[in-house]
Amino acid sequence: MLRSAMRQPSTSPSPALSPSPLPSSPPSPLPYTPKVSFDTFENPVASMFSFTLSAKSSSYRRTRSTRVFLCAASPDETGNEALDWALESLVQDGDEFVVCRGVDEDELGAKDHDVLRDEARKLMRRIQDKASEVDPERKVSLILEYVPGRITDTLDRLIALYRPDSVVVGTRGRKAWQNIGKGPMGSVSRYVLIHSPVPIIVVRPERKVKKAVQKRKADPKRGIHFD
């Protein structure tokens, strides 16, 4: 050991050394390394208010084959379904997953910004936990964009910024997200389908899918191909 090699020479007999205890094992590395990448909540002249959190697997490396997916995750059932589906069925080893969560501008003015930051951190922990639950060995980069304002404008900017391979959305956003009109799909989903320059994946909640299947099977006019 280095400790014994650095001792000064001595003419007296060396005392018997008791065995040194084995060094304890180092703690297991965290599955993701968190980082605050961008914070302009307090800057009124910033081109886009945002609070950006990022986390990467310890051995994650971006390569030519890295794919980027953007998920518009509203804080309702459809947004959660879209987020979970993307992590379970779309994101693979080496990919980058960007989650966009919109914040109502009224909420931004009424809430303390530290509260909003805490909400963003909680959402990021949920994303990390879900990613680890699906595949703890998968190496991915996770990014959360917590952005106030019109979600449609935000998505346009984030698509231009990250250039994703595809965008994942739910079937309906929260009232604060619905700035384009009303409809069964949800205004944000419709807007993205019409205006996005990249492919769009619309995720329907499992509950609604089962309900639609049951209704279709109960329809006496349905074709035999539904059997």
Coordinates of N, CA and C in Angstrom, one line a residue:
M1 N 0.8 -1.2 0.0 CA 0.0 0.0 0.0 C 0.9 1.2 0.0
L2 N 0.4 2.4 -0.6 CA 1.2 3.6 -0.6 C 1.5 4.1 0.8
R3 N 0.6 3.9 1.7 CA 0.9 4.4 3.1 C 2.1 3.8 3.7
S4 N 2.3 2.5 3.5 CA 3.5 1.9 4.1 C 4.8 2.3 3.3
A5 N 4.7 2.5 2.0 CA 5.8 2.8 1.2 C 6.4 4.1 1.5
M6 N 5.6 5.1 2.0 CA 6.0 6.4 2.2 C 6.6 6.7 3.6
R7 N 6.6 5.6 4.5 CA 7.2 5.8 5.8 C 8.7 6.1 5.8
Q8 N 9.2 6.9 6.7 CA 10.6 7.1 6.8 C 11.4 5.9 7.3
P9 N 12.6 5.6 6.8 CA 13.3 4.5 7.3 C 13.6 4.6 8.8
S10 N 13.7 3.5 9.5 CA 14.0 3.5 10.9 C 14.9 2.3 11.3
T11 N 15.8 2.6 12.2 CA 16.7 1.5 12.6 C 16.1 0.6 13.7
S12 N 15.0 1.0 14.3 CA 14.4 0.2 15.3 C 13.5 -0.9 14.6
P13 N 13.4 -2.0 15.3 CA 12.6 -3.1 14.7 C 11.2 -2.6 14.4
S14 N 10.7 -3.0 13.3 CA 9.4 -2.6 12.9 C 8.4 -3.4 13.7
P15 N 7.4 -2.8 14.3 CA 6.3 -3.5 15.0 C 5.5 -4.3 14.0
A16 N 4.9 -5.4 14.5 CA 4.1 -6.2 13.6 C 2.8 -5.4 13.2
L17 N 2.5 -5.4 12.0 CA 1.4 -4.7 11.4 C 0.2 -5.6 11.4
S18 N -0.9 -5.0 12.0 CA -2.2 -5.8 11.9 C -2.8 -5.6 10.5
P19 N -3.5 -6.6 10.0 CA -4.1 -6.5 8.7 C -5.0 -5.3 8.6
S20 N -4.8 -4.6 7.5 CA -5.7 -3.4 7.2 C -7.1 -3.9 6.8
P21 N -8.1 -3.2 7.2 CA -9.5 -3.6 6.7 C -9.6 -3.3 5.3
L22 N -10.3 -4.2 4.6 CA -10.6 -4.0 3.2 C -11.3 -2.7 2.9
P23 N -11.0 -2.0 1.9 CA -11.7 -0.7 1.6 C -13.2 -1.1 1.3
S24 N -14.1 -0.2 1.7 CA -15.5 -0.4 1.4 C -15.8 -0.2 0.0
S25 N -16.8 -0.9 -0.6 CA -17.1 -0.7 -2.0 C -17.6 0.7 -2.2
P26 N -17.3 1.3 -3.3 CA -17.8 2.7 -3.6 C -19.3 2.6 -3.9
P27 N -20.0 3.7 -3.6 CA -21.4 3.7 -3.8 C -21.8 3.5 -5.3
S28 N -22.9 2.8 -5.5 CA -23.3 2.6 -6.9 C -23.6 3.9 -7.6
P29 N -23.1 4.1 -8.8 CA -23.4 5.4 -9.5 C -24.8 5.6 -9.8
L30 N -25.3 6.9 -9.7 CA -26.6 7.2 -10.0 C -27.0 6.9 -11.4
P31 N -28.2 6.4 -11.7 CA -28.6 6.1 -13.0 C -28.6 7.3 -14.0
Y32 N -28.8 8.5 -13.5 CA -28.8 9.7 -14.3 C -28.1 10.8 -13.5
T33 N -27.4 11.6 -14.3 CA -26.7 12.8 -13.7 C -27.6 14.0 -14.0
P34 N -28.2 14.6 -13.0 CA -29.1 15.8 -13.3 C -28.3 17.1 -13.4
K35 N -29.0 18.0 -14.2 CA -28.3 19.3 -14.4 C -29.4 20.3 -14.8
V36 N -29.2 21.5 -14.3 CA -30.0 22.6 -14.7 C -29.3 23.3 -15.9
S37 N -29.9 23.2 -17.1 CA -29.3 23.7 -18.3 C -29.6 25.1 -18.6
F38 N -30.8 25.5 -18.3 CA -31.3 26.9 -18.7 C -32.4 27.3 -17.8
D39 N -32.3 28.6 -17.3 CA -33.3 29.2 -16.4 C -33.5 30.6 -16.7
T40 N -34.6 31.0 -17.4 CA -34.8 32.4 -17.7 C -36.2 32.8 -17.1
F41 N -36.7 32.1 -16.1 CA -37.9 32.6 -15.4 C -37.9 34.0 -14.9
E42 N -36.7 34.4 -14.5 CA -36.6 35.8 -13.9 C -36.1 36.8 -14.9
N43 N -36.0 36.4 -16.2 CA -35.4 37.4 -17.2 C -36.5 37.8 -18.2
P44 N -37.1 38.9 -18.0 CA -38.2 39.4 -18.9 C -37.8 39.7 -20.3
V45 N -36.5 39.8 -20.6 CA -36.1 40.1 -21.9 C -35.6 38.9 -22.7
A46 N -35.7 37.7 -22.0 CA -35.2 36.5 -22.7 C -36.2 36.2 -23.9
S47 N -35.6 35.7 -25.0 CA -36.4 35.4 -26.1 C -37.5 34.3 -25.9
M48 N -37.2 33.4 -24.9 CA -38.2 32.4 -24.6 C -38.0 32.1 -23.1
F49 N -39.0 32.4 -22.3 CA -39.0 32.0 -20.9 C -38.9 30.5 -20.8
S50 N -38.0 30.0 -20.0 CA -38.0 28.5 -19.8 C -37.2 28.1 -18.6
F51 N -37.4 26.9 -18.2 CA -36.6 26.3 -17.1 C -36.3 24.9 -17.7
T52 N -35.1 24.7 -18.0 CA -34.7 23.5 -18.6 C -33.8 22.6 -17.7
L53 N -34.3 21.4 -17.5 CA -33.5 20.4 -16.8 C -33.1 19.3 -17.7
S54 N -31.9 18.7 -17.4 CA -31.4 17.6 -18.3 C -30.8 16.6 -17.4
A55 N -30.8 15.4 -17.8 CA -30.2 14.2 -17.1 C -29.8 13.2 -18.1
K56 N -28.6 12.7 -17.9 CA -28.1 11.6 -18.8 C -27.7 10.4 -18.0
S57 N -27.8 9.3 -18.7 CA -27.2 8.0 -18.1 C -25.7 8.2 -18.0
S58 N -25.1 7.6 -17.0 CA -23.7 7.8 -16.7 C -22.8 7.5 -17.8
S59 N -23.1 6.6 -18.7 CA -22.3 6.2 -19.8 C -22.9 6.6 -21.2
Y60 N -23.9 7.5 -21.1 CA -24.5 7.9 -22.4 C -23.6 8.7 -23.3
R61 N -23.6 8.3 -24.6 CA -22.8 9.0 -25.6 C -23.7 9.3 -26.8
R62 N -23.7 10.5 -27.3 CA -24.4 10.9 -28.5 C -23.7 10.4 -29.7
T63 N -24.3 9.7 -30.6 CA -23.7 9.2 -31.8 C -24.5 9.6 -33.1
R64 N -24.0 9.2 -34.2 CA -24.8 9.5 -35.5 C -26.1 8.8 -35.5
S65 N -26.2 7.7 -34.8 CA -27.5 7.0 -34.8 C -28.5 7.5 -33.7
T66 N -28.1 8.5 -32.9 CA -29.0 9.0 -31.9 C -30.2 9.6 -32.5
R67 N -31.3 9.1 -32.0 CA -32.6 9.7 -32.4 C -33.1 10.7 -31.3
V68 N -33.9 11.7 -31.7 CA -34.4 12.7 -30.8 C -35.9 12.6 -30.9
F69 N -36.6 12.5 -29.7 CA -38.1 12.5 -29.7 C -38.5 13.6 -28.8
L70 N -39.5 14.4 -29.2 CA -40.1 15.4 -28.5 C -41.5 15.0 -28.0
C71 N -41.8 15.1 -26.8 CA -43.1 14.8 -26.2 C -43.8 16.0 -25.6
A72 N -45.0 16.3 -26.1 CA -45.7 17.4 -25.4 C -46.6 16.8 -24.3
A73 N -46.2 16.9 -23.1 CA -46.8 16.2 -22.0 C -47.6 17.1 -21.1
S74 N -48.9 17.2 -21.4 CA -49.8 18.1 -20.6 C -50.0 17.3 -19.3
P75 N -50.3 18.1 -18.2 CA -50.5 17.5 -16.9 C -51.8 16.8 -16.6
D76 N -52.3 16.2 -17.7 CA -53.6 15.4 -17.5 C -53.4 14.0 -17.9
E77 N -54.5 13.2 -18.0 CA -54.4 11.8 -18.3 C -53.7 11.6 -19.7
T78 N -54.1 12.3 -20.7 CA -53.6 12.1 -22.0 C -52.1 12.4 -22.1
G79 N -51.7 13.5 -21.4 CA -50.3 13.8 -21.4 C -49.5 12.8 -20.7
N80 N -49.9 12.3 -19.6 CA -49.2 11.2 -18.9 C -49.1 9.9 -19.7
E81 N -50.2 9.6 -20.4 CA -50.2 8.4 -21.3 C -49.2 8.6 -22.4
A82 N -49.2 9.8 -23.0 CA -48.2 10.0 -24.1 C -46.8 9.9 -23.6
L83 N -46.5 10.4 -22.4 CA -45.2 10.4 -21.8 C -44.8 8.9 -21.5
D84 N -45.7 8.2 -20.9 CA -45.4 6.8 -20.5 C -45.2 5.9 -21.8
W85 N -46.1 6.1 -22.7 CA -46.0 5.3 -24.0 C -44.6 5.5 -24.7
A86 N -44.2 6.8 -24.8 CA -43.0 7.1 -25.4 C -41.8 6.4 -24.8
L87 N -41.8 6.4 -23.4 CA -40.7 5.8 -22.7 C -40.7 4.3 -22.8
E88 N -41.9 3.7 -22.9 CA -42.1 2.3 -22.9 C -41.9 1.7 -24.3
S89 N -42.4 2.4 -25.3 CA -42.4 1.8 -26.7 C -41.6 2.5 -27.7
L90 N -41.1 3.7 -27.5 CA -40.4 4.4 -28.5 C -38.9 4.7 -28.3
V91 N -38.6 5.2 -27.1 CA -37.2 5.5 -26.8 C -36.4 4.3 -26.6
Q92 N -35.2 4.3 -27.3 CA -34.3 3.1 -27.2 C -32.9 3.6 -26.7
D93 N -32.0 2.6 -26.6 CA -30.7 2.9 -26.1 C -30.0 3.9 -27.0
G94 N -29.4 5.0 -26.4 CA -28.7 5.9 -27.2 C -29.5 7.1 -27.7
D95 N -30.8 7.1 -27.4 CA -31.7 8.2 -27.9 C -31.7 9.4 -26.9
E96 N -32.3 10.5 -27.4 CA -32.5 11.7 -26.6 C -34.0 11.9 -26.5
F97 N -34.5 12.1 -25.3 CA -36.0 12.3 -25.1 C -36.2 13.7 -24.5
V98 N -36.9 14.5 -25.2 CA -37.2 15.9 -24.8 C -38.7 16.0 -24.4
V99 N -39.0 16.4 -23.2 CA -40.4 16.5 -22.7 C -40.7 18.0 -22.6
C100 N -41.8 18.4 -23.2 CA -42.2 19.8 -23.1 C -43.5 19.9 -22.2
R101 N -43.4 20.7 -21.1 CA -44.6 20.9 -20.3 C -44.9 22.4 -20.3
G102 N -46.1 22.8 -20.7 CA -46.5 24.1 -20.8 C -47.0 24.7 -19.4
V103 N -46.7 25.9 -19.2 CA -47.2 26.6 -18.0 C -48.0 27.8 -18.3
D104 N -49.2 27.9 -17.8 CA -50.1 29.0 -18.0 C -49.5 30.3 -17.6
E105 N -49.5 31.3 -18.4 CA -48.9 32.6 -18.1 C -49.5 33.2 -16.8
D106 N -50.8 33.0 -16.6 CA -51.4 33.5 -15.4 C -50.8 32.8 -14.2
E107 N -50.6 31.5 -14.3 CA -50.0 30.7 -13.3 C -48.6 31.2 -13.0
L108 N -47.9 31.6 -14.0 CA -46.5 32.1 -13.9 C -46.5 33.4 -13.1
G109 N -47.5 34.2 -13.3 CA -47.6 35.5 -12.5 C -48.0 35.3 -11.1
A110 N -48.9 34.2 -10.9 CA -49.5 34.1 -9.5 C -48.6 33.2 -8.6
K111 N -47.8 32.3 -9.2 CA -47.0 31.4 -8.3 C -45.6 31.9 -8.2
D112 N -45.1 31.6 -7.0 CA -43.6 31.8 -6.8 C -42.8 31.0 -7.8
H113 N -41.8 31.6 -8.4 CA -41.1 30.9 -9.4 C -40.3 29.7 -8.8
D114 N -40.0 29.7 -7.6 CA -39.3 28.6 -6.9 C -40.3 27.4 -6.8
V115 N -41.6 27.7 -6.7 CA -42.6 26.6 -6.7 C -42.6 26.0 -8.0
L116 N -42.6 26.8 -9.1 CA -42.6 26.2 -10.4 C -41.4 25.4 -10.7
R117 N -40.2 25.8 -10.2 CA -39.0 25.1 -10.4 C -39.1 23.7 -9.7
D118 N -39.7 23.7 -8.5 CA -39.8 22.5 -7.7 C -40.8 21.5 -8.5
E119 N -41.8 22.1 -9.1 CA -42.7 21.2 -9.9 C -42.0 20.6 -11.0
A120 N -41.1 21.4 -11.7 CA -40.3 20.9 -12.8 C -39.4 19.8 -12.3
R121 N -38.8 20.0 -11.2 CA -37.9 18.9 -10.7 C -38.6 17.6 -10.3
K122 N -39.8 17.8 -9.8 CA -40.6 16.6 -9.5 C -41.0 15.9 -10.8
L123 N -41.4 16.6 -11.8 CA -41.7 16.0 -13.1 C -40.5 15.3 -13.6
M124 N -39.3 15.9 -13.5 CA -38.1 15.3 -14.0 C -37.8 14.0 -13.3
R125 N -38.0 14.0 -12.0 CA -37.7 12.8 -11.2 C -38.7 11.7 -11.7
R126 N -39.9 12.1 -12.0 CA -40.9 11.1 -12.5 C -40.5 10.5 -13.8
I127 N -39.9 11.3 -14.7 CA -39.5 10.9 -16.0 C -38.3 9.9 -15.8
Q128 N -37.3 10.3 -14.9 CA -36.2 9.4 -14.7 C -36.6 8.1 -14.1
D129 N -37.5 8.1 -13.1 CA -38.0 6.9 -12.5 C -38.7 6.0 -13.5
K130 N -39.5 6.6 -14.4 CA -40.2 5.8 -15.4 C -39.2 5.2 -16.4
A131 N -38.2 6.0 -16.8 CA -37.2 5.5 -17.7 C -36.4 4.3 -17.1
S132 N -36.1 4.4 -15.8 CA -35.3 3.4 -15.1 C -36.2 2.1 -14.9
E133 N -37.5 2.4 -14.7 CA -38.4 1.2 -14.5 C -38.6 0.4 -15.7
V134 N -38.6 1.1 -16.9 CA -38.8 0.4 -18.2 C -37.6 -0.4 -18.5
D135 N -36.4 0.2 -18.4 CA -35.2 -0.5 -18.7 C -34.0 0.2 -18.0
P136 N -33.6 -0.3 -16.9 CA -32.5 0.3 -16.1 C -31.2 0.3 -16.8
E137 N -31.0 -0.5 -17.8 CA -29.7 -0.6 -18.5 C -29.7 0.3 -19.8
R138 N -30.8 0.9 -20.1 CA -30.9 1.8 -21.3 C -30.2 3.1 -21.0
K139 N -29.4 3.5 -22.0 CA -28.6 4.7 -21.8 C -29.3 5.8 -22.7
V140 N -29.8 6.8 -22.0 CA -30.6 7.8 -22.7 C -30.3 9.2 -22.1
S141 N -30.6 10.2 -22.9 CA -30.5 11.6 -22.5 C -31.9 12.1 -22.3
L142 N -32.2 12.7 -21.1 CA -33.5 13.2 -20.8 C -33.5 14.7 -20.7
I143 N -34.4 15.4 -21.3 CA -34.4 16.9 -21.2 C -35.9 17.3 -20.9
L144 N -36.1 18.2 -20.0 CA -37.4 18.7 -19.6 C -37.4 20.2 -19.9
E145 N -38.3 20.7 -20.8 CA -38.5 22.1 -21.0 C -39.8 22.5 -20.4
Y146 N -39.6 23.3 -19.3 CA -40.8 23.8 -18.6 C -41.0 25.3 -19.0
V147 N -42.0 25.5 -19.9 CA -42.1 26.8 -20.6 C -43.4 27.4 -20.5
P148 N -43.5 28.6 -20.0 CA -44.8 29.3 -20.0 C -45.2 29.9 -21.3
G149 N -46.5 30.1 -21.6 CA -46.9 30.8 -22.8 C -47.7 29.8 -23.7
R150 N -48.0 30.2 -24.9 CA -48.8 29.4 -25.8 C -48.0 28.1 -26.2
I151 N -48.6 27.0 -25.9 CA -47.9 25.8 -26.1 C -47.6 25.5 -27.6
T152 N -48.5 26.0 -28.5 CA -48.2 25.8 -29.9 C -47.0 26.6 -30.3
D153 N -46.8 27.8 -29.8 CA -45.6 28.6 -30.2 C -44.4 27.9 -29.6
T154 N -44.5 27.4 -28.4 CA -43.4 26.7 -27.7 C -43.0 25.5 -28.5
L155 N -44.0 24.7 -29.0 CA -43.6 23.5 -29.8 C -42.9 23.9 -31.1
D156 N -43.4 24.9 -31.7 CA -42.7 25.4 -33.0 C -41.2 25.7 -32.7
R157 N -41.0 26.4 -31.6 CA -39.6 26.7 -31.3 C -38.8 25.5 -30.9
L158 N -39.3 24.6 -30.1 CA -38.6 23.4 -29.7 C -38.3 22.5 -30.9
I159 N -39.3 22.4 -31.8 CA -39.0 21.6 -33.0 C -37.9 22.2 -33.8
A160 N -37.8 23.5 -33.9 CA -36.7 24.1 -34.6 C -35.4 24.0 -33.9
L161 N -35.5 24.0 -32.5 CA -34.2 23.9 -31.7 C -33.7 22.5 -31.7
Y162 N -34.5 21.5 -31.4 CA -34.0 20.1 -31.2 C -34.1 19.3 -32.5
R163 N -34.8 19.7 -33.5 CA -35.0 19.0 -34.8 C -35.3 17.5 -34.5
P164 N -36.4 17.2 -33.8 CA -36.7 15.8 -33.4 C -37.0 14.9 -34.6
D165 N -36.8 13.6 -34.5 CA -37.2 12.7 -35.5 C -38.8 12.6 -35.6
S166 N -39.4 12.7 -34.4 CA -40.9 12.7 -34.4 C -41.3 13.4 -33.1
V167 N -42.6 13.8 -33.1 CA -43.2 14.4 -31.9 C -44.4 13.6 -31.4
V168 N -44.4 13.4 -30.1 CA -45.5 12.6 -29.4 C -46.4 13.5 -28.7
V169 N -47.7 13.3 -28.9 CA -48.7 14.2 -28.3 C -49.8 13.3 -27.8
G170 N -50.6 13.8 -26.8 CA -51.8 13.1 -26.3 C -53.0 13.6 -27.2
T171 N -54.2 13.1 -26.9 CA -55.3 13.5 -27.7 C -56.0 14.8 -27.2
R172 N -55.6 15.3 -26.0 CA -56.2 16.5 -25.5 C -55.3 17.1 -24.5
G173 N -55.2 18.5 -24.6 CA -54.4 19.2 -23.6 C -55.2 19.8 -22.6
R174 N -54.6 20.4 -21.6 CA -55.3 21.1 -20.5 C -55.9 22.4 -21.1
K175 N -56.9 23.0 -20.4 CA -57.5 24.2 -21.0 C -56.5 25.3 -21.3
A176 N -55.5 25.4 -20.5 CA -54.5 26.4 -20.7 C -53.7 26.2 -22.0
W177 N -53.8 24.9 -22.5 CA -53.1 24.6 -23.8 C -53.9 24.8 -25.0
Q178 N -55.2 24.9 -24.8 CA -56.1 24.9 -25.9 C -56.4 26.4 -26.4
N179 N -55.6 26.8 -27.3 CA -55.6 28.2 -27.7 C -56.0 28.3 -29.2
I180 N -56.3 27.2 -29.8 CA -56.6 27.3 -31.3 C -58.0 27.0 -31.6
G181 N -58.8 26.4 -30.7 CA -60.1 26.0 -30.9 C -60.5 24.8 -30.2
K182 N -61.7 24.2 -30.5 CA -62.1 23.0 -29.7 C -62.4 21.9 -30.7
G183 N -62.3 20.7 -30.1 CA -62.5 19.5 -30.9 C -62.2 18.3 -30.1
P184 N -62.6 17.1 -30.6 CA -62.4 15.9 -29.9 C -61.0 15.5 -29.7
M185 N -60.1 15.9 -30.6 CA -58.7 15.5 -30.5 C -58.0 16.5 -29.5
G186 N -58.3 17.7 -29.5 CA -57.6 18.7 -28.7 C -56.8 19.6 -29.6
S187 N -56.8 20.9 -29.3 CA -56.3 21.9 -30.2 C -54.8 21.7 -30.4
V188 N -54.1 21.4 -29.4 CA -52.6 21.2 -29.5 C -52.3 20.1 -30.5
S189 N -52.9 19.0 -30.3 CA -52.7 17.8 -31.2 C -53.0 18.2 -32.6
R190 N -54.2 18.8 -32.8 CA -54.6 19.2 -34.2 C -53.6 20.2 -34.8
Y191 N -53.2 21.2 -34.0 CA -52.2 22.2 -34.5 C -50.9 21.5 -35.0
V192 N -50.4 20.6 -34.1 CA -49.2 19.9 -34.4 C -49.3 19.1 -35.7
L193 N -50.4 18.4 -35.8 CA -50.7 17.5 -37.0 C -50.6 18.3 -38.3
I194 N -51.2 19.6 -38.2 CA -51.3 20.4 -39.4 C -50.0 21.1 -39.7
H195 N -49.3 21.6 -38.7 CA -48.1 22.5 -38.9 C -46.8 21.8 -38.7
S196 N -46.7 20.7 -38.0 CA -45.3 20.1 -37.7 C -44.6 19.7 -39.0
P197 N -43.3 20.0 -39.1 CA -42.5 19.5 -40.3 C -42.0 18.1 -40.1
V198 N -42.3 17.5 -38.9 CA -41.8 16.2 -38.6 C -43.0 15.2 -38.3
P199 N -42.8 13.9 -38.4 CA -43.9 13.0 -38.1 C -44.5 13.2 -36.7
I200 N -45.8 13.0 -36.6 CA -46.5 13.1 -35.3 C -47.1 11.8 -34.9
I201 N -46.9 11.4 -33.6 CA -47.5 10.2 -33.1 C -48.5 10.7 -32.0
V202 N -49.8 10.4 -32.2 CA -50.9 10.8 -31.3 C -51.2 9.5 -30.5
V203 N -51.1 9.7 -29.2 CA -51.3 8.5 -28.2 C -52.7 8.7 -27.6
R204 N -53.5 7.7 -27.7 CA -54.8 7.7 -27.0 C -54.7 7.0 -25.7
P205 N -55.4 7.5 -24.7 CA -55.4 6.7 -23.4 C -55.9 5.3 -23.6
E206 N -55.4 4.4 -22.9 CA -55.8 3.0 -23.0 C -57.3 2.9 -22.7
R207 N -57.7 3.6 -21.7 CA -59.1 3.6 -21.3 C -60.1 3.9 -22.5
K208 N -59.7 5.0 -23.2 CA -60.5 5.4 -24.3 C -60.5 4.4 -25.5
V209 N -59.3 3.7 -25.7 CA -59.2 2.7 -26.7 C -60.1 1.6 -26.4
K210 N -60.1 1.1 -25.2 CA -61.0 0.0 -24.8 C -62.4 0.3 -24.9
K211 N -62.8 1.6 -24.6 CA -64.2 2.0 -24.7 C -64.6 2.0 -26.1
A212 N -63.7 2.5 -27.0 CA -64.1 2.6 -28.4 C -64.2 1.2 -29.0
V213 N -63.4 0.3 -28.6 CA -63.5 -1.1 -29.1 C -64.8 -1.8 -28.7
Q214 N -65.1 -1.6 -27.4 CA -66.4 -2.1 -26.9 C -67.6 -1.5 -27.6
K215 N -67.6 -0.2 -27.8 CA -68.7 0.4 -28.5 C -68.8 -0.1 -30.0
R216 N -67.6 -0.3 -30.6 CA -67.7 -0.8 -32.0 C -68.2 -2.2 -32.0
K217 N -67.8 -3.1 -31.1 CA -68.3 -4.4 -31.1 C -69.8 -4.5 -30.8
A218 N -70.3 -3.6 -30.0 CA -71.7 -3.6 -29.7 C -72.6 -3.0 -30.8
D219 N -72.0 -2.4 -31.8 CA -72.7 -1.8 -32.9 C -73.3 -2.9 -33.8
P220 N -74.6 -3.0 -33.9 CA -75.2 -4.1 -34.8 C -74.9 -4.0 -36.2
K221 N -74.5 -2.8 -36.7 CA -74.2 -2.5 -38.1 C -72.7 -2.8 -38.4
R222 N -71.9 -3.2 -37.5 CA -70.5 -3.4 -37.7 C -70.3 -4.6 -38.7
G223 N -69.1 -4.6 -39.3 CA -68.8 -5.7 -40.2 C -68.3 -6.9 -39.5
I224 N -68.3 -8.0 -40.1 CA -67.8 -9.2 -39.5 C -66.3 -9.2 -39.3
H225 N -65.6 -8.3 -40.0 CA -64.1 -8.2 -39.8 C -63.7 -7.7 -38.4
F226 N -64.7 -7.2 -37.6 CA -64.4 -6.8 -36.3 C -64.4 -7.9 -35.3
D227 N -64.8 -9.1 -35.7 CA -64.9 -10.3 -34.8 C -63.5 -10.8 -34.5

